[in-house]
Coordinates of C-alpha atoms in Angstrom, one line a residue:
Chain A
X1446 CA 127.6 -106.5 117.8
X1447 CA 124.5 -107.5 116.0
X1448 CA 124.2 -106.3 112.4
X1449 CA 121.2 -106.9 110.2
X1450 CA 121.1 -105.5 106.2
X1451 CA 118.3 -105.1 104.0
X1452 CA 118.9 -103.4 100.7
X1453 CA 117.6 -100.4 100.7
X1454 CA 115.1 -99.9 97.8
X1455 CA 112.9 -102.7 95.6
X1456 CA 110.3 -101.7 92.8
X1457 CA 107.6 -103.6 91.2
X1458 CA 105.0 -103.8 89.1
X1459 CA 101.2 -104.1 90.5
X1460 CA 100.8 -107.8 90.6
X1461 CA 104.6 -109.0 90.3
X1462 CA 106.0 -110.7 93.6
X1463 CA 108.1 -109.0 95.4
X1464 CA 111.1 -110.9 97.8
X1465 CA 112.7 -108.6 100.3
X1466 CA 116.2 -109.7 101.6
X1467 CA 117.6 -109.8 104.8
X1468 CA 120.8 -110.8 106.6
X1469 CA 122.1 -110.8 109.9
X1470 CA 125.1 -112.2 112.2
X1471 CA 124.0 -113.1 115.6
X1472 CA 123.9 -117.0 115.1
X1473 CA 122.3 -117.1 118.6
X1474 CA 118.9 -115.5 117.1
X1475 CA 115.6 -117.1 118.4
X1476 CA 113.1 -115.3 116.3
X1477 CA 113.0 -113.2 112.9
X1478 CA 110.5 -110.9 112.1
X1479 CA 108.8 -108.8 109.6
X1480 CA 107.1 -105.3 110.3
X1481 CA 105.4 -103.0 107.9
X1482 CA 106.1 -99.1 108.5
X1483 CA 103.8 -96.6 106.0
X1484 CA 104.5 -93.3 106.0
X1485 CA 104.0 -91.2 109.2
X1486 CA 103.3 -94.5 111.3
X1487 CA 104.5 -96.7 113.7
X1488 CA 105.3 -100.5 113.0
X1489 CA 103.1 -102.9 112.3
X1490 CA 104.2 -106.7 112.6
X1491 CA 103.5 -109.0 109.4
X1492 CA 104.7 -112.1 110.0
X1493 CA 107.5 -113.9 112.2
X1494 CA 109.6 -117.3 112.0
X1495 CA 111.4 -119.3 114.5
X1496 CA 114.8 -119.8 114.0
X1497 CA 114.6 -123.4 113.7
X1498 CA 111.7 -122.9 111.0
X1499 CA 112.6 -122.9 107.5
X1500 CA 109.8 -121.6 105.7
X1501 CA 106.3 -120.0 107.0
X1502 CA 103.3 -119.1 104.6
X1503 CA 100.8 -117.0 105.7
X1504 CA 98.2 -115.7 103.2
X1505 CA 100.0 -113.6 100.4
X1506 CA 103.3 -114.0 102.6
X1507 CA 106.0 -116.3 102.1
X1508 CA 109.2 -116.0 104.8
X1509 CA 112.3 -118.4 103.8
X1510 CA 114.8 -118.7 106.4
X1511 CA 118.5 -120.0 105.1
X1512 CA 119.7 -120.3 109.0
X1513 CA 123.2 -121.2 107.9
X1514 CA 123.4 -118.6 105.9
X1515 CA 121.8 -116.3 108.0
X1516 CA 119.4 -114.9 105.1
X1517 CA 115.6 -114.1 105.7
X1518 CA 113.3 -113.4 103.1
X1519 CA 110.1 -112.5 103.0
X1520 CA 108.2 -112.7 99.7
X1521 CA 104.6 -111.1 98.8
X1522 CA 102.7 -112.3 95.9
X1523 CA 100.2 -110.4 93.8
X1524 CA 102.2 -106.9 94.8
X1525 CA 99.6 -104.4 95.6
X1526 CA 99.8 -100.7 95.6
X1527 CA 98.8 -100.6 99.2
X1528 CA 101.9 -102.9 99.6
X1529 CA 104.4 -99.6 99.1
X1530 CA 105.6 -99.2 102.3
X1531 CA 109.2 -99.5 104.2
X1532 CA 109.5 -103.1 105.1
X1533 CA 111.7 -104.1 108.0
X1534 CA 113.5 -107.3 109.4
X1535 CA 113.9 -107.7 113.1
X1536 CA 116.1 -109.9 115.0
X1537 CA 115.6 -111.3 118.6
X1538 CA 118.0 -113.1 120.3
X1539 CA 118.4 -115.3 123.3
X1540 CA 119.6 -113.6 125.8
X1541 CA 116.9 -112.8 128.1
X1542 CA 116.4 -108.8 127.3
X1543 CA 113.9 -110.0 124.6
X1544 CA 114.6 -106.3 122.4
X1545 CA 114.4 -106.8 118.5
X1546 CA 117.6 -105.6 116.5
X1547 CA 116.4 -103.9 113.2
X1548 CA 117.6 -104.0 110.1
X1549 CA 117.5 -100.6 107.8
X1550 CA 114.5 -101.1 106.1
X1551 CA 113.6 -101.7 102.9
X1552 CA 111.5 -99.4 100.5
X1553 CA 109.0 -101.1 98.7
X1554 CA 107.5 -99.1 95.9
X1555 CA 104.8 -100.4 93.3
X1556 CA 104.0 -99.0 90.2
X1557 CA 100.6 -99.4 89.1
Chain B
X174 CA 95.1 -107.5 118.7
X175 CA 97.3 -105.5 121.0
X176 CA 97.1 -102.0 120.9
X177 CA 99.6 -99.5 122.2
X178 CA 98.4 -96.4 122.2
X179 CA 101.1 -92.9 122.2
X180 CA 101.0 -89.6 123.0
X181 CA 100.9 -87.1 121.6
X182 CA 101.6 -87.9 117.4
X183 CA 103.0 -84.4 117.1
X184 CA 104.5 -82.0 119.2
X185 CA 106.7 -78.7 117.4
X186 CA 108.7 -77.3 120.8
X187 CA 111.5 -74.1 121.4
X188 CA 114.6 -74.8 122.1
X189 CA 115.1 -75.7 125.9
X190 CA 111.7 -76.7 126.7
X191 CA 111.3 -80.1 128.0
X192 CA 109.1 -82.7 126.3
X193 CA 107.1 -85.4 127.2
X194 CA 105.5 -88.8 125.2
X195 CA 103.5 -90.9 126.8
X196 CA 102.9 -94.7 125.4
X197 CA 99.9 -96.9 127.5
X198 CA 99.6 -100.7 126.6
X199 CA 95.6 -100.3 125.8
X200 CA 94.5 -103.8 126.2
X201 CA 97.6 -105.5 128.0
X202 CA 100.1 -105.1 130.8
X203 CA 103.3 -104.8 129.7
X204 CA 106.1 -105.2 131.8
X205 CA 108.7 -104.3 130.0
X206 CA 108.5 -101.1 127.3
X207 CA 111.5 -99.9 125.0
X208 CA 112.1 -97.2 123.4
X209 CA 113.4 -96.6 120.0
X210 CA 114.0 -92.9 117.9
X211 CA 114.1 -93.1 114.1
X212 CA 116.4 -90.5 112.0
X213 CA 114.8 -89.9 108.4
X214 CA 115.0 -92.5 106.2
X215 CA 116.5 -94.7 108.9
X216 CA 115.9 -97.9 110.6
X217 CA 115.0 -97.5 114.3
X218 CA 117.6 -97.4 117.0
X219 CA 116.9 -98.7 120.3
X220 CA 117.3 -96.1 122.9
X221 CA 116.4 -97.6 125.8
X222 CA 114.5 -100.5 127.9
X223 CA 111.8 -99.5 130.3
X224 CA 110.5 -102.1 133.6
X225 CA 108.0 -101.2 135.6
X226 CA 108.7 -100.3 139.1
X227 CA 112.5 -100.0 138.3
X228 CA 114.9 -97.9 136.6
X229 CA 115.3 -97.9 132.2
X230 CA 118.1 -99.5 131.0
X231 CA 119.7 -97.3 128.2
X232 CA 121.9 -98.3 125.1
X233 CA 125.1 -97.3 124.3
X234 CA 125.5 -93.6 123.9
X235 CA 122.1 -92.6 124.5
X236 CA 122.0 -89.8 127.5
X237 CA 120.3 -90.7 130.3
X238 CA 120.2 -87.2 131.8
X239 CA 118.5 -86.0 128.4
X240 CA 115.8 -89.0 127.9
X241 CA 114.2 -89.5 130.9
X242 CA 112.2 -92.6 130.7
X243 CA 109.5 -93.3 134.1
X244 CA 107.8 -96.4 133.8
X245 CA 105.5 -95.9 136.8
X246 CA 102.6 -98.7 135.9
X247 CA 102.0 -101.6 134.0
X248 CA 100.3 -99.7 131.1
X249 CA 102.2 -96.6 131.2
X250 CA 105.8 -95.4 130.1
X251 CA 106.8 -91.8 129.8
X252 CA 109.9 -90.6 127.6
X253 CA 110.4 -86.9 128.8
X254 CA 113.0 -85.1 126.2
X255 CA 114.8 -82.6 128.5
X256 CA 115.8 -79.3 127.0
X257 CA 115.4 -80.1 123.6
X258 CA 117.4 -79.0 120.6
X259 CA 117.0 -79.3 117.2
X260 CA 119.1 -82.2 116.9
X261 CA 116.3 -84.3 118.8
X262 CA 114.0 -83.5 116.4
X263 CA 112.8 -87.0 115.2
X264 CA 110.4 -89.8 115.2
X265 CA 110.3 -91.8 118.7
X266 CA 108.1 -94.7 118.7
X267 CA 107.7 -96.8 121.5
X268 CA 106.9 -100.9 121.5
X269 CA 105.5 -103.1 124.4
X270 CA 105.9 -106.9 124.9
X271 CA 102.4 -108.5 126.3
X272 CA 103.5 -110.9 129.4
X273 CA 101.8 -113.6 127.9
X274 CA 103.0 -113.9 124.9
X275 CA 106.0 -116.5 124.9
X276 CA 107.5 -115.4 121.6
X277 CA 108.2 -111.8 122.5
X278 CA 105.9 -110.1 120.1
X279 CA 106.0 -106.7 120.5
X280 CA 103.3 -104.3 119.4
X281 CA 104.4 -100.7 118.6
X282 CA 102.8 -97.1 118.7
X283 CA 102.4 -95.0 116.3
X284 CA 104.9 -93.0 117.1
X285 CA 105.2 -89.4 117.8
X286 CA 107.2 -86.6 115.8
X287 CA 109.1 -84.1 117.8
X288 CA 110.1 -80.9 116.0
X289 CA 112.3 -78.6 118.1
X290 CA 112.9 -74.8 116.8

C-alpha cells in the first residue's frame, strides 16, 4: 500500500530556513503536494510538483523532488512566526481515482 | 480561488443521535468529493470517495452503515454520522476536485469537529 513519512516535529528560529522532509513508495505517483493545516482549520494547499519536475520555486518556497529516491522537500526561507503550523505532504497517483495519500504531518514551530 | 465551504465547524452531540456535515463547492462543480476524518495529532485518513448521482466509494474498514455519505448535486455532499459514540468524536474535513483542473487540485473545508458525549 502507499506509505508516505514526514518526521514529525522541526523547530526554528524566526528568520532560519526551514526544509521539511518527505518520503514515499508508490513509484507510480503523478503529483506531490504540500498543504498548510493551522490549528483548528482545514488544509490549505502551498505548492505542488509534477513527478517528472525536479525542483519548483515559488516565492519563499522551494520544493526538491529526488524521484529515485522518492524524497520531497519543501523548504521556506526567512521562517516566519506565522509559518508555525502542521505541514503535510500529499501523494497522487495514477490510477484514475485522483485521492491524495497523506503523509503524517510535520509540526513546524518558530521561535521568535 | 476555490472555496469549499462546510457545515457546521462544530457540533457537541449525545450518544446515539445522528449527525450530519454538509460540504458545498462555493464557486465550482465538483464531481467527485472525498472525505477524510483526522484523529488528534494525526494525518488525515481517507474515509471515503463521494460522485454525484452515484453511490460513495468507502476505504478499507470504514463502515458504510455508520458514515452515510449522499452526494445528491454538483455542489453538495452530506456525511451523516449515524448513532454516534464517543469514539467518532474527531475532525472530518471534506476536499473537492474542480472538473477543470487537470492536475487534480483539491481544495479542502475547514473542517468540522464532532464531539459525542
Amino acid at each position: 500500500g502507499e506509505d508516505v513519512e514526514q518526521s514529525l516535529f522541526l523547530s526554528v528560529r524566526e528568520g532560519d530556513s526551514s526544509v521539511i522532509n518527505c518520503t514515499y513508495t508508490d513509484s507510480s505517483s503523478t503529483y506531490l503536494y504540500w498543504y498548510k493545516q493551522e490549528p483548528g482549520a482545514g488544509l490549505q494547499l502551498l505548492t505542488y510538483i509534477f513527478s517528472n519536475m525536479d525542483m519548483k520555486q515559488d516565492q519563499r518556497l522551494t520544493v526538491l523532488l529526488n524521484k529515485k529516491d522518492k524524497h520531497l522537500s519543501l523548504r521556506i526561507a526567512d521562517t516566519q512566526t506565522g509559518d508555525s503550523a502542521i505541514y503535510f505532504c500529499a501523494e497522487m497517483q495514477d490510477t484514475g481515482a485522483n485521492n491524495l495519500f497523506f503523509g503524517t504531518g510535520t509540526r513546524l514551530t518558530v521561535i521568535p | 480561488g476555490a472555496v469549499v465551504s462546510q457545515h457546521p465547524s462544530w457540533v457537541i452531540c449525545k450518544s446515539g443521535t445522528s449527525v450530519k456535515i454538509e460540504c458545498r463547492s462555493l464557486d465550482f462543480q465538483a464531481t467527485t468529493m472525498f472525505w477524510y476524518r483526522q484523529f488528534p495529532k494525526q494525518s488525515l485518513m481517507l474515509m471515503a470517495t463521494s460522485n454525484e448521482g452515484s453511490k460513495a466509494t468507502y476505504e478499507q474498514g470504514v463502515e458504510k452503515d455508520k458514515f452515510l455519505i449522499n452526494h445528491a448535486s454538483l455542489t453538495l455532499s452530506t456525511l451523516t454520522v449515524t448513532s454516534a459514540h464517543p469514539e467518532d468524536s474527531s475532525f472530518y474535513i471534506c476536499s473537492a476536485r474542480e472538473q477543470k483542473w487537470p492536475t487534480g487540485e483539491l481544495f479542502f473545508g475547514e473542517g468540522s469537529r464532532l464531539t459525542v458525549l
